[in-house]
Amino acid sequence: MKLNNSRIIKDKKGESMSLTLAQITEQLRELKVVPVIALERAVDILPLADTLANNGLPVAEITFRSSAAAEAIRLLRQQRPDFLIAAGTVLNAEQVVAAKNSGADFVVTPGLNPKIVQLCQDLDFPITPGVNNPMAIEAALDIGIETVKFFPAEASGGVKMIKALLGPYSQLGIMPTGGIGMQNIKEYLAIPNVLACGGSWFVEKNLINAKNWQEIGRLTKDVVEWVNS
């Protein structure tokens, strides 16, 4: 599997431009799965990214759960420019700016913080905030957000809850994350509004710390083949 053309697009002057949310959404639909990654060492992102890409998944959500996140995003953008990069677990303005300056394509947040959304909109920086109930969805719609993360997915009612919410909110594009694995990912992806599912079971921290790229590659290949079968 490959990305649609290149991550980098050019304006009329030949200068690099950021991906739009529509372009990001298109790539997510093609990829179907987003690895949710927590790194202790920024340098690990390059062999990890190569392992993911070589097994059909040139995308990463690098979470700000560690101080290595911004540097990992910067390294990945510089060294693997065609990768689709999300900055995950973004909780404050400082992290938004760090993610933007490091070269992330978009931001993913666990909840809906209107101040963070406004900052991203001011920076022309696509954001996918987390929601799991009608109140949060309506708050998102009120500030112009229709692409959301459904989190924590399984704990919030999973597939049944998403289907129920899509009754009144059929315009949503959804990226479920939390409690998703090989046993249920196809159920989520069968919902037309689901763009892709986030998951960490094939990029667990202990495998990354052990530099077990072979096992990560095997698991990645398995999930890519499974969601496309």
CSV table of C-alpha atoms in Angstrom, one decimal:
chain,number,residue,atom,x,y,z
A,1,MET,CA,0.0,0.0,0.0
A,2,LYS,CA,1.2,3.5,-0.7
A,3,LEU,CA,0.2,7.0,0.0
A,4,ASN,CA,-1.8,9.0,-2.5
A,5,ASN,CA,1.0,10.8,-4.4
A,6,SER,CA,3.3,12.6,-1.9
A,7,ARG,CA,2.6,14.2,1.4
A,8,ILE,CA,4.2,17.4,0.1
A,9,ILE,CA,2.2,19.5,-2.3
A,10,LYS,CA,3.3,22.6,-4.0
A,11,ASP,CA,1.8,26.0,-4.6
A,12,LYS,CA,2.1,28.0,-7.8
A,13,LYS,CA,5.5,29.3,-6.7
A,14,GLY,CA,6.7,25.8,-6.1
A,15,GLU,CA,6.8,26.2,-2.3
A,16,SER,CA,5.7,23.4,0.0
A,17,MET,CA,2.2,23.5,1.4
A,18,SER,CA,0.5,21.6,4.2
A,19,LEU,CA,-2.0,18.8,3.6
A,20,THR,CA,-5.6,19.8,3.9
A,21,LEU,CA,-8.0,17.9,6.1
A,22,ALA,CA,-9.7,16.5,3.0
A,23,GLN,CA,-6.4,15.1,1.8
A,24,ILE,CA,-5.6,13.7,5.2
A,25,THR,CA,-9.0,12.0,5.3
A,26,GLU,CA,-8.5,10.5,1.9
A,27,GLN,CA,-5.2,9.0,3.1
A,28,LEU,CA,-6.7,7.7,6.3
A,29,ARG,CA,-9.5,5.9,4.4
A,30,GLU,CA,-6.8,4.2,2.2
A,31,LEU,CA,-4.6,3.2,5.1
A,32,LYS,CA,-7.4,2.1,7.5
A,33,VAL,CA,-5.1,1.7,10.5
A,34,VAL,CA,-3.1,4.3,12.4
A,35,PRO,CA,-0.3,3.1,14.7
A,36,VAL,CA,-0.5,5.0,18.0
A,37,ILE,CA,3.1,5.3,19.2
A,38,ALA,CA,4.7,6.2,22.5
A,39,LEU,CA,8.4,6.6,22.3
A,40,GLU,CA,11.1,6.9,25.0
A,41,ARG,CA,13.9,7.6,22.4
A,42,ALA,CA,13.2,9.9,19.5
A,43,VAL,CA,15.8,8.1,17.3
A,44,ASP,CA,13.7,4.9,17.4
A,45,ILE,CA,11.1,6.5,15.1
A,46,LEU,CA,13.2,6.0,12.0
A,47,PRO,CA,13.7,2.2,12.1
A,48,LEU,CA,10.1,1.9,13.4
A,49,ALA,CA,8.8,4.0,10.5
A,50,ASP,CA,10.7,1.9,8.0
A,51,THR,CA,9.3,-1.2,9.5
A,52,LEU,CA,5.7,0.2,9.3
A,53,ALA,CA,6.2,1.4,5.7
A,54,ASN,CA,7.8,-1.7,4.5
A,55,ASN,CA,4.8,-3.7,5.7
A,56,GLY,CA,2.2,-1.3,4.2
A,57,LEU,CA,1.6,1.3,6.8
A,58,PRO,CA,3.3,4.6,6.1
A,59,VAL,CA,1.5,6.5,8.9
A,60,ALA,CA,2.2,7.3,12.6
A,61,GLU,CA,0.4,9.0,15.4
A,62,ILE,CA,3.3,10.0,17.7
A,63,THR,CA,1.9,10.8,21.1
A,64,PHE,CA,3.0,13.6,23.4
A,65,ARG,CA,3.0,11.1,26.3
A,66,SER,CA,6.8,11.5,26.5
A,67,SER,CA,9.3,14.3,26.0
A,68,ALA,CA,10.6,12.6,22.9
A,69,ALA,CA,7.5,13.3,20.8
A,70,ALA,CA,8.4,16.6,19.1
A,71,GLU,CA,11.9,15.5,18.2
A,72,ALA,CA,10.6,12.2,16.8
A,73,ILE,CA,8.1,14.1,14.6
A,74,ARG,CA,10.9,16.4,13.4
A,75,LEU,CA,13.2,13.5,12.6
A,76,LEU,CA,10.4,11.6,10.8
A,77,ARG,CA,9.4,14.6,8.7
A,78,GLN,CA,13.0,15.4,7.7
A,79,GLN,CA,14.1,11.8,7.0
A,80,ARG,CA,10.8,10.3,5.7
A,81,PRO,CA,8.9,13.2,4.2
A,82,ASP,CA,6.1,11.1,2.6
A,83,PHE,CA,5.0,9.7,5.9
A,84,LEU,CA,1.6,10.8,7.2
A,85,ILE,CA,2.2,12.1,10.7
A,86,ALA,CA,-0.3,12.9,13.5
A,87,ALA,CA,0.7,14.4,16.8
A,88,GLY,CA,-1.3,12.6,19.4
A,89,THR,CA,-2.4,13.2,23.0
A,90,VAL,CA,-2.0,16.9,22.5
A,91,LEU,CA,-3.3,18.6,25.6
A,92,ASN,CA,-2.1,22.2,25.6
A,93,ALA,CA,-1.0,25.2,23.4
A,94,GLU,CA,2.7,24.5,23.8
A,95,GLN,CA,2.3,21.0,22.4
A,96,VAL,CA,0.2,22.3,19.5
A,97,VAL,CA,3.0,24.7,18.6
A,98,ALA,CA,5.7,22.1,19.0
A,99,ALA,CA,3.8,19.7,16.8
A,100,LYS,CA,3.3,22.3,14.1
A,101,ASN,CA,6.9,23.4,14.2
A,102,SER,CA,8.2,19.8,14.1
A,103,GLY,CA,6.2,19.1,10.9
A,104,ALA,CA,3.2,17.0,12.0
A,105,ASP,CA,0.4,16.9,9.4
A,106,PHE,CA,-2.4,17.1,11.9
A,107,VAL,CA,-3.3,17.0,15.6
A,108,VAL,CA,-5.3,14.4,17.5
A,109,THR,CA,-6.6,15.1,21.0
A,110,PRO,CA,-8.2,12.8,23.5
A,111,GLY,CA,-11.0,15.3,24.3
A,112,LEU,CA,-12.6,18.4,22.9
A,113,ASN,CA,-10.9,21.6,24.2
A,114,PRO,CA,-12.3,24.6,22.3
A,115,LYS,CA,-9.2,26.6,23.0
A,116,ILE,CA,-7.0,24.0,21.4
A,117,VAL,CA,-9.3,23.7,18.4
A,118,GLN,CA,-9.3,27.5,18.0
A,119,LEU,CA,-5.5,27.6,18.2
A,120,CYS,CA,-5.2,24.9,15.5
A,121,GLN,CA,-7.7,26.7,13.3
A,122,ASP,CA,-5.8,30.0,13.7
A,123,LEU,CA,-2.6,28.1,12.7
A,124,ASP,CA,-4.4,26.4,9.8
A,125,PHE,CA,-3.4,23.1,11.4
A,126,PRO,CA,-5.9,20.3,11.0
A,127,ILE,CA,-7.2,18.8,14.2
A,128,THR,CA,-9.2,15.7,15.1
A,129,PRO,CA,-10.5,16.1,18.6
A,130,GLY,CA,-11.8,13.3,20.8
A,131,VAL,CA,-15.5,12.9,21.5
A,132,ASN,CA,-17.7,10.1,22.9
A,133,ASN,CA,-21.1,11.6,23.5
A,134,PRO,CA,-23.8,13.9,21.9
A,135,MET,CA,-22.8,16.9,24.0
A,136,ALA,CA,-19.2,16.8,22.8
A,137,ILE,CA,-20.2,16.1,19.2
A,138,GLU,CA,-22.5,19.2,19.2
A,139,ALA,CA,-19.8,21.3,20.7
A,140,ALA,CA,-17.4,20.1,17.9
A,141,LEU,CA,-20.0,20.8,15.2
A,142,ASP,CA,-20.6,24.3,16.7
A,143,ILE,CA,-16.9,25.2,16.1
A,144,GLY,CA,-16.7,23.7,12.6
A,145,ILE,CA,-15.4,20.2,13.4
A,146,GLU,CA,-16.9,17.2,11.6
A,147,THR,CA,-13.9,14.8,11.7
A,148,VAL,CA,-13.5,13.4,15.2
A,149,LYS,CA,-11.7,10.8,17.2
A,150,PHE,CA,-14.1,8.5,19.1
A,151,PHE,CA,-12.2,7.8,22.3
A,152,PRO,CA,-12.0,5.6,24.3
A,153,ALA,CA,-13.9,3.6,21.7
A,154,GLU,CA,-14.6,0.2,23.4
A,155,ALA,CA,-15.1,1.7,26.9
A,156,SER,CA,-17.6,4.2,25.4
A,157,GLY,CA,-19.9,1.7,23.8
A,158,GLY,CA,-17.9,0.7,20.8
A,159,VAL,CA,-19.5,-0.1,17.4
A,160,LYS,CA,-23.1,0.1,18.9
A,161,MET,CA,-22.5,3.5,20.3
A,162,ILE,CA,-21.0,4.9,17.1
A,163,LYS,CA,-23.9,3.6,15.1
A,164,ALA,CA,-26.4,5.1,17.5
A,165,LEU,CA,-24.6,8.5,17.4
A,166,LEU,CA,-24.5,8.5,13.6
A,167,GLY,CA,-28.3,8.5,13.6
A,168,PRO,CA,-28.5,12.3,14.4
A,169,TYR,CA,-24.9,13.1,13.4
A,170,SER,CA,-24.5,11.3,10.0
A,171,GLN,CA,-22.1,14.0,8.7
A,172,LEU,CA,-19.3,12.9,11.0
A,173,GLY,CA,-16.0,11.3,9.9
A,174,ILE,CA,-14.7,9.1,12.8
A,175,MET,CA,-11.4,7.7,13.9
A,176,PRO,CA,-12.1,5.2,16.7
A,177,THR,CA,-9.2,4.5,19.1
A,178,GLY,CA,-9.0,2.6,22.4
A,179,GLY,CA,-9.6,-1.1,22.9
A,180,ILE,CA,-9.4,-1.9,19.2
A,181,GLY,CA,-7.5,-5.0,18.0
A,182,MET,CA,-7.6,-7.8,15.5
A,183,GLN,CA,-10.8,-9.2,17.1
A,184,ASN,CA,-12.9,-6.2,16.4
A,185,ILE,CA,-11.3,-3.8,14.0
A,186,LYS,CA,-13.2,-5.0,11.0
A,187,GLU,CA,-16.5,-4.3,12.8
A,188,TYR,CA,-15.4,-0.7,13.1
A,189,LEU,CA,-14.2,-0.3,9.6
A,190,ALA,CA,-17.4,-1.7,8.2
A,191,ILE,CA,-19.1,1.5,9.3
A,192,PRO,CA,-19.0,3.9,6.3
A,193,ASN,CA,-18.2,6.9,8.5
A,194,VAL,CA,-15.2,5.3,10.1
A,195,LEU,CA,-12.1,6.6,8.3
A,196,ALA,CA,-9.5,4.5,10.1
A,197,CYS,CA,-8.9,2.9,13.5
A,198,GLY,CA,-6.1,3.9,15.9
A,199,GLY,CA,-4.3,1.1,17.7
A,200,SER,CA,-1.1,0.3,19.6
A,201,TRP,CA,-1.1,-3.5,19.9
A,202,PHE,CA,1.3,-3.9,17.0
A,203,VAL,CA,3.6,-1.1,18.1
A,204,GLU,CA,3.7,-1.7,21.9
A,205,LYS,CA,6.3,0.2,23.9
A,206,ASN,CA,8.1,-2.9,25.1
A,207,LEU,CA,8.7,-4.0,21.5
A,208,ILE,CA,10.0,-0.6,20.5
A,209,ASN,CA,12.3,-0.4,23.5
A,210,ALA,CA,13.6,-3.9,22.6
A,211,LYS,CA,14.1,-2.8,19.0
A,212,ASN,CA,12.2,-5.8,18.0
A,213,TRP,CA,11.5,-4.6,14.5
A,214,GLN,CA,11.0,-8.1,13.2
A,215,GLU,CA,8.0,-8.7,15.5
A,216,ILE,CA,6.6,-5.3,14.9
A,217,GLY,CA,6.9,-5.9,11.1
A,218,ARG,CA,5.1,-9.3,11.5
A,219,LEU,CA,2.3,-7.8,13.5
A,220,THR,CA,1.9,-4.8,11.1
A,221,LYS,CA,1.8,-7.1,8.1
A,222,ASP,CA,-0.9,-9.2,9.8
A,223,VAL,CA,-3.1,-6.2,10.5
A,224,VAL,CA,-2.7,-4.7,7.0
A,225,GLU,CA,-3.6,-8.0,5.4
A,226,TRP,CA,-6.5,-8.5,7.8
A,227,VAL,CA,-8.1,-5.1,7.2
A,228,ASN,CA,-7.7,-5.4,3.4
A,229,SER,CA,-8.9,-9.0,3.1
